[in-house]
Amino acid sequence: SKVTTSKPYFVGDPNAPIKVAVLDLGIKKSIVENLATRGCYCKVFPAKTTFDEMTSWDPDGYFISNGPGDPATMDYAINTVKKAVGSTKPLFGICLGHQLLALSNDVSTYKMHHGHRGLNHPVKNILTGKGEMTSQNHGFAVSEKDIEKNPNVEVTHVHLNDNTIMGIRVKGKKAFSVQYHPEASPGPHDSRYLFDQFLDMIREEIRERENVAN
């Protein structure tokens, strides 16, 4: 809440076909730029914005940003993420946003003995079997034990050095997250496909809504 924007602001073309509500918990400029260059009009909201305030803008999807601090103390953000996941619209979280997605689904986080810092961390995408070189900067991680017991959350990415959880998705929802930074600049760009994956989910959800309306 101390590093967030003091008031909402916009990034991108107001005439863009997709609107994304961004919860700023310490967001990096390159993240919003990655969304804007892919045809998104973004409204960036302060950290303590309620879900009702975000949804009143009628966005097509929700983005939960990176940021500092212990995610387990951020009740306000956990509650917002929980409500966003409960909607039909896609949600994508990065780093702190990844941890908050886990916490909103009753998966705990813990402080690591040694955090992950810097470039070239090897990550495996379990869904595709492919490896990614990633940029990371975090001192907390998602509980492996809680994931194993949770029927609603699935691991999608793991760190190849220590097997910590690097990505999750919520079963039956268009909600997913990664612990690392696909927008890294400078840094490896192996993971920028995740922004495209998010937008594909949004386009699919828009088509579903239009089909129901017709």
XYZ file of N, CA and C in Angstrom:
642
model
N 0.822 -1.212 0.000
C 0.000 0.000 0.000
C 0.856 1.262 0.000
N 2.129 1.173 0.386
C 2.999 2.349 0.429
C 3.669 2.644 -0.914
N 3.729 1.674 -1.799
C 4.402 1.886 -3.080
C 3.422 1.976 -4.244
N 2.145 1.886 -3.974
C 1.132 1.899 -5.021
C 0.870 3.326 -5.513
N 0.173 3.422 -6.629
C -0.266 4.724 -7.113
C -1.274 5.336 -6.140
N -1.269 6.656 -6.034
C -2.190 7.325 -5.112
C -3.583 7.475 -5.706
N -3.680 7.418 -7.033
C -4.983 7.524 -7.699
C -4.941 6.751 -9.012
N -6.085 6.319 -9.518
C -6.113 5.545 -10.768
C -5.565 6.340 -11.944
N -4.956 5.636 -12.888
C -4.497 6.269 -14.129
C -4.644 5.270 -15.273
N -4.555 5.785 -16.502
C -4.791 4.959 -17.684
C -3.516 4.807 -18.507
N -3.388 3.643 -19.146
C -2.283 3.381 -20.065
C -2.852 2.684 -21.299
N -2.439 3.148 -22.479
C -2.888 2.501 -23.709
C -3.892 3.338 -24.475
N -4.389 2.767 -25.548
C -5.329 3.416 -26.453
C -6.755 3.265 -25.917
N -7.454 4.377 -25.646
C -8.834 4.281 -25.148
C -9.771 3.525 -26.093
N -9.382 3.430 -27.363
C -10.210 2.725 -28.348
C -9.800 1.269 -28.533
N -8.858 0.807 -27.716
C -8.416 -0.588 -27.811
C -9.586 -1.533 -27.533
N -9.577 -2.720 -28.142
C -10.722 -3.636 -28.010
C -10.847 -4.319 -26.661
N -9.783 -4.269 -25.837
C -9.783 -4.978 -24.556
C -9.452 -4.022 -23.420
N -10.239 -4.094 -22.343
C -10.008 -3.284 -21.147
C -9.526 -4.188 -20.008
N -8.392 -3.822 -19.405
C -7.849 -4.610 -18.301
C -7.726 -3.736 -17.053
N -8.327 -4.188 -15.965
C -8.207 -3.525 -14.671
C -6.966 -4.063 -13.966
N -6.063 -3.169 -13.617
C -4.773 -3.547 -13.035
C -4.723 -3.120 -11.577
N -4.467 -4.068 -10.676
C -4.300 -3.745 -9.260
C -2.816 -3.520 -8.998
N -2.469 -2.285 -8.656
C -1.072 -1.888 -8.500
C -0.599 -2.116 -7.067
N 0.244 -3.121 -6.891
C 0.833 -3.424 -5.584
C 2.329 -3.099 -5.579
N 2.748 -2.359 -6.614
C 4.161 -2.049 -6.817
C 4.566 -2.379 -8.238
N 3.652 -2.123 -9.162
C 3.795 -2.587 -10.538
C 4.974 -1.938 -11.255
N 5.540 -2.676 -12.199
C 6.604 -2.157 -13.047
C 6.010 -1.652 -14.358
N 6.582 -0.569 -14.851
C 6.080 0.076 -16.069
C 6.028 -0.891 -17.247
N 7.023 -1.776 -17.327
C 7.102 -2.682 -18.481
C 5.949 -3.678 -18.522
N 5.341 -3.979 -17.384
C 4.194 -4.885 -17.366
C 3.014 -4.243 -18.081
N 2.695 -3.019 -17.708
C 1.568 -2.325 -18.320
C 1.840 -2.092 -19.800
N 3.094 -1.823 -20.145
C 3.446 -1.626 -21.550
C 3.238 -2.901 -22.356
N 3.545 -4.050 -21.759
C 3.333 -5.325 -22.445
C 1.852 -5.553 -22.728
N 0.994 -5.119 -21.832
C -0.444 -5.238 -22.054
C -0.916 -4.240 -23.109
N -0.437 -2.998 -23.005
C -0.871 -1.943 -23.930
C -0.450 -2.248 -25.364
N 0.766 -2.750 -25.548
C 1.236 -3.037 -26.905
C 0.509 -4.221 -27.527
N -0.198 -4.977 -26.724
C -0.983 -6.105 -27.233
C -2.463 -5.742 -27.422
N -2.753 -4.470 -27.380
C -4.119 -4.038 -27.661
C -5.021 -3.921 -26.460
N -4.436 -3.600 -25.295
C -5.230 -3.426 -24.084
C -5.258 -1.959 -23.659
N -6.400 -1.522 -23.200
C -6.527 -0.236 -22.530
C -6.581 -0.543 -21.041
N -5.584 -0.072 -20.296
C -5.444 -0.448 -18.890
C -5.821 0.699 -17.965
N -6.563 0.379 -16.919
C -6.798 1.323 -15.830
C -6.102 0.754 -14.604
N -5.122 1.491 -14.102
C -4.311 1.026 -12.978
C -4.885 1.591 -11.685
N -5.243 0.698 -10.763
C -5.919 1.075 -9.523
C -4.980 0.981 -8.313
N -5.177 1.827 -7.299
C -4.404 1.717 -6.048
C -4.612 0.366 -5.369
N -3.655 -0.013 -4.541
C -3.623 -1.348 -3.930
C -4.874 -1.692 -3.131
N -5.457 -0.704 -2.441
C -6.596 -0.991 -1.572
C -7.949 -0.782 -2.255
N -7.938 -0.737 -3.581
C -9.184 -0.632 -4.331
C -10.013 -1.897 -4.129
N -11.310 -1.736 -3.914
C -12.179 -2.906 -3.749
C -12.518 -3.504 -5.108
N -12.965 -4.732 -5.081
C -13.369 -5.379 -6.324
C -14.539 -4.634 -6.975
N -15.462 -4.167 -6.164
C -16.610 -3.437 -6.708
C -16.175 -2.183 -7.458
N -15.158 -1.490 -6.939
C -14.646 -0.306 -7.623
C -13.996 -0.677 -8.952
N -13.246 -1.760 -8.960
C -12.589 -2.191 -10.191
C -13.609 -2.643 -11.230
N -14.579 -3.403 -10.788
C -15.539 -3.971 -11.734
C -16.516 -2.915 -12.263
N -16.651 -1.778 -11.551
C -17.536 -0.716 -12.025
C -17.037 -0.106 -13.326
N -15.752 -0.293 -13.637
C -15.173 0.174 -14.906
C -15.527 -0.782 -16.046
N -16.099 -1.925 -15.700
C -16.491 -2.969 -16.653
C -15.315 -3.472 -17.488
N -14.254 -3.945 -16.824
C -13.094 -4.466 -17.559
C -13.377 -5.849 -18.141
N -12.543 -6.242 -19.082
C -12.643 -7.579 -19.673
C -11.772 -8.595 -18.938
N -10.854 -8.105 -18.123
C -9.981 -8.986 -17.363
C -9.303 -8.230 -16.242
N -8.679 -8.988 -15.328
C -8.028 -8.403 -14.163
C -6.563 -8.827 -14.124
N -5.697 -7.863 -13.808
C -4.278 -8.172 -13.648
C -3.848 -7.785 -12.239
N -3.148 -8.707 -11.541
C -2.669 -8.478 -10.180
C -1.145 -8.391 -10.227
N -0.602 -7.265 -9.796
C 0.810 -6.978 -10.060
C 1.775 -7.572 -9.041
N 3.029 -7.405 -9.373
C 4.134 -7.695 -8.455
C 4.175 -6.618 -7.370
N 5.062 -6.791 -6.402
C 5.239 -5.793 -5.359
C 5.984 -6.372 -4.166
N 6.359 -5.533 -3.202
C 7.128 -5.976 -2.037
C 6.242 -6.440 -0.889
N 6.860 -7.085 0.085
C 6.166 -7.388 1.337
C 5.669 -8.813 1.456
N 5.155 -9.103 2.646
C 4.610 -10.422 2.976
C 3.167 -10.496 2.479
N 2.867 -11.364 1.516
C 1.518 -11.407 0.950
C 0.445 -11.794 1.964
N 0.812 -12.569 2.974
C -0.175 -13.058 3.934
C -0.767 -11.944 4.794
N -0.110 -10.776 4.839
C -0.612 -9.659 5.639
C -1.562 -8.757 4.847
N -1.747 -9.048 3.566
C -2.501 -8.148 2.684
C -3.947 -8.604 2.522
N -4.690 -8.559 3.617
C -6.084 -9.014 3.596
C -6.914 -8.288 2.540
N -6.670 -7.003 2.396
C -7.436 -6.213 1.435
C -7.251 -6.726 0.011
N -6.021 -7.074 -0.350
C -5.743 -7.560 -1.701
C -6.227 -8.993 -1.875
N -6.074 -9.812 -0.846
C -6.541 -11.200 -0.927
C -8.046 -11.220 -1.176
N -8.772 -10.356 -0.491
C -10.220 -10.294 -0.653
C -10.602 -9.846 -2.064
N -9.890 -8.862 -2.593
C -10.156 -8.383 -3.957
C -9.900 -9.485 -4.978
N -8.784 -10.188 -4.816
C -8.443 -11.264 -5.749
C -9.461 -12.393 -5.670
N -9.887 -12.725 -4.460
C -10.875 -13.795 -4.277
C -12.159 -13.480 -5.036
N -12.607 -12.239 -4.953
C -13.827 -11.843 -5.659
C -13.614 -11.816 -7.163
N -12.429 -11.410 -7.603
C -12.139 -11.391 -9.036
C -12.129 -12.808 -9.607
N -11.558 -13.744 -8.860
C -11.549 -15.147 -9.295
C -12.974 -15.685 -9.378
N -13.835 -15.214 -8.496
C -15.225 -15.656 -8.492
C -16.036 -15.138 -9.657
N -15.508 -14.158 -10.373
C -16.197 -13.654 -11.562
C -15.873 -14.559 -12.749
N -16.492 -14.276 -13.877
C -16.226 -15.105 -15.070
C -15.061 -14.578 -15.887
N -14.544 -13.414 -15.506
C -13.525 -12.774 -16.344
C -12.117 -13.239 -15.978
N -11.228 -13.352 -16.963
C -9.881 -13.867 -16.732
C -9.059 -13.016 -15.776
N -8.150 -13.693 -15.078
C -7.251 -13.025 -14.134
C -5.843 -13.575 -14.313
N -4.860 -12.665 -14.297
C -3.452 -13.023 -14.435
C -2.679 -12.312 -13.337
N -1.870 -13.066 -12.586
C -1.058 -12.476 -11.530
C 0.418 -12.768 -11.734
N 1.253 -11.807 -11.366
C 2.707 -11.965 -11.460
C 3.344 -11.700 -10.102
N 4.228 -12.589 -9.670
C 5.044 -12.439 -8.463
C 4.163 -12.306 -7.212
N 4.029 -11.111 -6.638
C 3.136 -10.955 -5.487
C 1.709 -11.328 -5.881
N 1.325 -11.002 -7.107
C -0.001 -11.369 -7.598
C -0.206 -12.870 -7.639
N 0.871 -13.607 -7.905
C 0.848 -15.073 -7.890
C 0.578 -15.581 -6.474
N 1.271 -15.010 -5.509
C 1.101 -15.421 -4.116
C -0.303 -15.089 -3.608
N -0.826 -13.952 -4.028
C -2.167 -13.555 -3.608
C -3.240 -14.445 -4.225
N -3.013 -14.903 -5.456
C -3.951 -15.850 -6.064
C -3.978 -17.137 -5.262
N -2.809 -17.597 -4.821
C -2.745 -18.801 -3.987
C -3.493 -18.583 -2.676
N -3.209 -17.484 -1.990
C -3.840 -17.198 -0.696
C -5.353 -17.052 -0.829
N -5.808 -16.503 -1.945
C -7.252 -16.343 -2.143
C -7.952 -17.675 -2.349
N -7.153 -18.728 -2.583
C -7.696 -20.081 -2.744
C -7.249 -21.004 -1.611
N -6.954 -20.400 -0.451
C -6.614 -21.149 0.772
C -5.326 -21.952 0.653
N -4.407 -21.451 -0.150
C -3.061 -22.025 -0.224
C -2.110 -21.024 0.427
N -1.378 -21.447 1.439
C -0.550 -20.522 2.209
C 0.757 -20.188 1.489
N 1.442 -19.173 2.010
C 2.771 -18.805 1.519
C 3.744 -18.858 2.698
N 5.036 -18.865 2.391
C 6.043 -18.901 3.451
C 7.267 -18.095 3.034
N 8.020 -17.626 4.020
C 9.253 -16.884 3.749
C 10.364 -17.873 3.441
N 11.019 -17.689 2.324
C 12.094 -18.587 1.889
C 13.373 -18.323 2.692
N 14.178 -19.364 2.881
C 15.469 -19.191 3.552
C 16.380 -18.317 2.703
N 16.387 -18.592 1.406
C 17.086 -17.756 0.431
C 16.106 -17.441 -0.696
N 15.869 -16.174 -0.951
C 14.976 -15.808 -2.038
C 15.616 -16.023 -3.391
N 14.839 -15.866 -4.424
C 15.331 -15.951 -5.799
C 15.536 -14.540 -6.335
N 16.750 -14.246 -6.750
C 17.067 -12.906 -7.247
C 17.837 -12.994 -8.567
N 17.508 -12.108 -9.489
C 18.304 -11.986 -10.700
C 17.789 -12.783 -11.883
N 18.652 -12.867 -12.899
C 18.274 -13.458 -14.179
C 18.621 -14.939 -14.272
N 18.117 -15.546 -15.327
C 18.489 -16.906 -15.748
C 18.152 -17.999 -14.737
N 16.994 -17.863 -14.098
C 16.473 -18.949 -13.273
C 15.724 -19.920 -14.185
N 16.089 -21.214 -14.129
C 15.432 -22.185 -15.014
C 14.086 -22.646 -14.469
N 13.064 -22.543 -15.294
C 11.701 -22.929 -14.917
C 11.156 -23.891 -15.954
N 10.424 -24.899 -15.504
C 9.781 -25.837 -16.424
C 8.275 -25.584 -16.444
N 7.745 -25.441 -17.655
C 6.297 -25.368 -17.855
C 5.789 -26.804 -17.908
N 5.097 -27.224 -16.863
C 4.626 -28.605 -16.766
C 3.604 -28.920 -17.849
N 2.844 -27.927 -18.265
C 1.784 -28.146 -19.248
C 2.334 -28.428 -20.636
N 3.472 -27.798 -20.968
C 4.056 -27.971 -22.305
C 5.326 -28.813 -22.301
N 5.944 -28.960 -21.126
C 7.206 -29.688 -21.032
C 8.410 -28.852 -21.414
N 8.196 -27.585 -21.755
C 9.291 -26.720 -22.200
C 9.935 -25.991 -21.025
N 11.213 -25.665 -21.213
C 11.937 -24.903 -20.213
C 11.958 -23.427 -20.568
N 12.067 -22.589 -19.536
C 12.146 -21.147 -19.726
C 13.264 -20.590 -18.844
N 14.035 -19.653 -19.381
C 14.957 -18.890 -18.549
C 14.209 -17.652 -18.081
N 14.224 -17.395 -16.781
C 13.363 -16.360 -16.221
C 14.125 -15.376 -15.337
N 13.489 -14.229 -15.133
C 13.977 -13.214 -14.203
C 13.121 -13.283 -12.939
N 13.765 -13.291 -11.757
C 13.016 -13.459 -10.516
C 13.505 -12.493 -9.440
N 12.598 -12.141 -8.540
C 12.946 -11.248 -7.431
C 11.900 -11.408 -6.331
N 12.044 -12.443 -5.534
C 11.045 -12.695 -4.486
C 11.656 -13.427 -3.297
N 11.068 -13.192 -2.120
C 11.536 -13.834 -0.901
C 10.491 -14.703 -0.233
N 9.306 -14.766 -0.840
C 8.231 -15.626 -0.345
C 7.828 -16.587 -1.450
N 7.255 -17.716 -1.066
C 6.853 -18.723 -2.049
C 5.532 -19.363 -1.629
N 4.913 -20.042 -2.576
C 3.641 -20.724 -2.358
C 3.906 -22.119 -1.784
N 3.113 -22.510 -0.814
C 3.307 -23.780 -0.114
C 3.035 -24.990 -1.005
N 4.047 -25.845 -1.157
C 3.907 -27.065 -1.929
C 2.933 -28.032 -1.250
N 2.987 -28.095 0.082
C 2.122 -29.020 0.826
C 0.650 -28.633 0.689
N 0.374 -27.337 0.748
C -1.008 -26.895 0.623
C -1.562 -27.163 -0.775
N -0.721 -27.004 -1.775
C -1.153 -27.263 -3.156
C -1.567 -28.721 -3.316
N -0.777 -29.610 -2.732
C -1.065 -31.048 -2.846
C -2.423 -31.400 -2.262
N -2.854 -30.658 -1.231
C -4.118 -30.955 -0.555
C -5.303 -30.184 -1.144
N -5.029 -29.267 -2.062
C -6.090 -28.401 -2.573
C -6.592 -28.898 -3.930
N -7.843 -29.315 -4.021
C -8.361 -29.869 -5.267
C -8.680 -28.808 -6.321
N -8.621 -27.538 -5.929
C -9.029 -26.469 -6.839
C -7.873 -25.756 -7.533
N -6.637 -26.053 -7.094
C -5.478 -25.349 -7.631
C -4.485 -26.350 -8.213
N -3.968 -26.016 -9.386
C -3.049 -26.904 -10.099
C -1.725 -26.192 -10.359
N -0.611 -26.885 -10.138
C 0.715 -26.332 -10.427
C 0.967 -26.390 -11.934
N 1.451 -25.284 -12.492
C 1.741 -25.232 -13.931
C 3.222 -25.069 -14.237
N 3.976 -24.492 -13.284
C 5.400 -24.239 -13.498
C 6.181 -24.536 -12.212
N 7.397 -25.082 -12.359
C 8.263 -25.340 -11.204
C 9.682 -24.849 -11.488
N 10.372 -24.466 -10.419
C 11.768 -24.040 -10.518
C 12.642 -25.293 -10.585
N 13.513 -25.372 -11.555
C 14.305 -26.583 -11.752
C 15.486 -26.692 -10.786
N 15.800 -25.636 -10.067
C 16.891 -25.720 -9.083
C 16.424 -26.250 -7.737
N 15.235 -25.838 -7.293
C 14.796 -26.229 -5.950
C 13.348 -26.743 -5.899
N 12.728 -26.875 -7.062
C 11.356 -27.422 -7.168
C 10.294 -26.556 -6.495
N 10.592 -25.289 -6.213
C 9.557 -24.412 -5.682
C 8.528 -24.122 -6.779
N 7.333 -23.749 -6.338
C 6.227 -23.530 -7.277
C 6.384 -22.188 -7.974
N 6.362 -22.228 -9.296
C 6.555 -21.038 -10.108
C 5.302 -20.599 -10.850
N 4.282 -21.437 -10.871
C 3.058 -21.060 -11.564
C 1.902 -21.940 -11.128
N 0.711 -21.350 -11.089
C -0.492 -22.108 -10.733
C -1.653 -21.651 -11.609
N -2.707 -22.460 -11.625
C -3.968 -22.020 -12.212
C -5.104 -22.589 -11.379
N -6.231 -21.898 -11.407
C -7.399 -22.324 -10.644
C -8.283 -23.160 -11.560
N -8.564 -24.379 -11.151
C -9.353 -25.294 -11.978
C -10.780 -24.757 -12.155
N -11.269 -24.828 -13.375
C -12.624 -24.379 -13.660
C -12.768 -22.876 -13.772
N -11.647 -22.137 -13.678
C -11.657 -20.678 -13.786
C -10.586 -20.237 -14.784
N -10.771 -19.065 -15.335
C -9.749 -18.479 -16.207
C -8.827 -17.613 -15.354
N -8.142 -18.238 -14.412
C -7.282 -17.526 -13.470
C -5.964 -18.262 -13.328
N -4.859 -17.558 -13.564
C -3.538 -18.198 -13.476
C -2.501 -17.160 -13.058
N -1.325 -17.654 -12.671
C -0.278 -16.746 -12.199
C 1.081 -17.407 -12.300
N 2.118 -16.565 -12.294
C 3.500 -17.057 -12.242
C 4.278 -16.255 -11.214
N 5.286 -16.899 -10.627
C 6.080 -16.271 -9.585
C 7.156 -15.350 -10.156
N 7.532 -15.559 -11.385
C 8.645 -14.814 -11.983
C 8.129 -13.644 -12.821
N 9.049 -12.993 -13.573
C 8.719 -11.753 -14.272
C 8.848 -11.910 -15.789
N 7.772 -12.255 -16.475
C 7.836 -12.426 -17.935
C 8.081 -11.122 -18.681
N 7.878 -9.996 -18.012
C 8.062 -8.701 -18.673
C 9.487 -8.172 -18.560
N 10.396 -8.939 -17.912
C 11.733 -8.466 -17.569
C 12.393 -7.708 -18.724
N 12.896 -6.518 -18.399
C 13.522 -5.686 -19.430
C 14.545 -4.769 -18.763
N 15.866 -5.052 -18.919
C 16.413 -6.153 -19.715
C 16.232 -7.492 -18.994
N 16.356 -8.547 -19.746
C 16.197 -9.873 -19.163
C 15.704 -10.854 -20.190
N 15.625 -12.126 -19.817
C 15.124 -13.132 -20.761
C 13.663 -12.896 -21.105
N 13.307 -13.140 -22.364
C 11.941 -12.921 -22.843
C 11.225 -14.231 -23.151
N 11.740 -15.331 -22.614
C 11.159 -16.649 -22.882
C 9.694 -16.743 -22.477
N 9.286 -15.943 -21.491
C 7.970 -16.134 -20.870
C 6.935 -15.088 -21.272
N 7.239 -14.283 -22.264
C 6.278 -13.241 -22.651
C 5.020 -13.812 -23.299
N 5.079 -15.083 -23.662
C 3.883 -15.744 -24.191
C 2.731 -15.726 -23.183
N 3.055 -15.541 -21.898
C 2.022 -15.539 -20.866
C 1.055 -14.365 -21.034
N 1.558 -13.235 -21.522
C 0.667 -12.110 -21.813
C -0.297 -12.472 -22.941
N 0.223 -13.162 -23.955
C -0.638 -13.600 -25.062
C -1.675 -14.605 -24.580
N -1.265 -15.489 -23.673
C -2.181 -16.475 -23.107
C -3.317 -15.790 -22.366
N -2.985 -14.743 -21.606
C -3.985 -13.967 -20.875
C -4.987 -13.329 -21.838
N -4.466 -12.724 -22.907
C -5.345 -12.058 -23.869
C -6.195 -13.059 -24.646
N -5.643 -14.230 -24.926
C -6.442 -15.276 -25.575
C -7.630 -15.665 -24.689
N -7.386 -15.765 -23.387
C -8.464 -16.079 -22.436
C -9.536 -14.992 -22.456
N -9.093 -13.742 -22.507
C -10.038 -12.624 -22.516
C -10.879 -12.656 -23.789
N -10.230 -12.866 -24.927
C -10.978 -12.915 -26.196
C -11.984 -14.060 -26.192
N -11.586 -15.189 -25.634
C -12.501 -16.331 -25.547
C -13.697 -15.992 -24.672
N -13.454 -15.323 -23.553
C -14.537 -14.962 -22.642
C -15.475 -13.948 -23.292
N -14.911 -13.002 -24.070
C -15.738 -12.018 -24.782
C -16.622 -12.715 -25.806
N -16.041 -13.676 -26.542
C -16.833 -14.429 -27.524
C -17.964 -15.189 -26.836
N -17.681 -15.777 -25.683
C -18.711 -16.520 -24.953
C -19.856 -15.596 -24.534
N -19.500 -14.409 -24.069
C -20.529 -13.445 -23.671
C -21.375 -13.017 -24.859
N -20.718 -12.794 -26.000
C -21.442 -12.361 -27.203
C -22.374 -13.457 -27.699
N -21.928 -14.704 -27.610
C -22.762 -15.827 -28.048
C -24.009 -15.948 -27.170
N -23.824 -15.736 -25.863
C -24.970 -15.798 -24.948
C -25.945 -14.657 -25.260
N -25.391 -13.470 -25.548
C -26.227 -12.311 -25.840
C -27.036 -12.492 -27.132
N -26.440 -13.226 -28.073
C -27.110 -13.446 -29.356
C -28.084 -14.632 -29.314
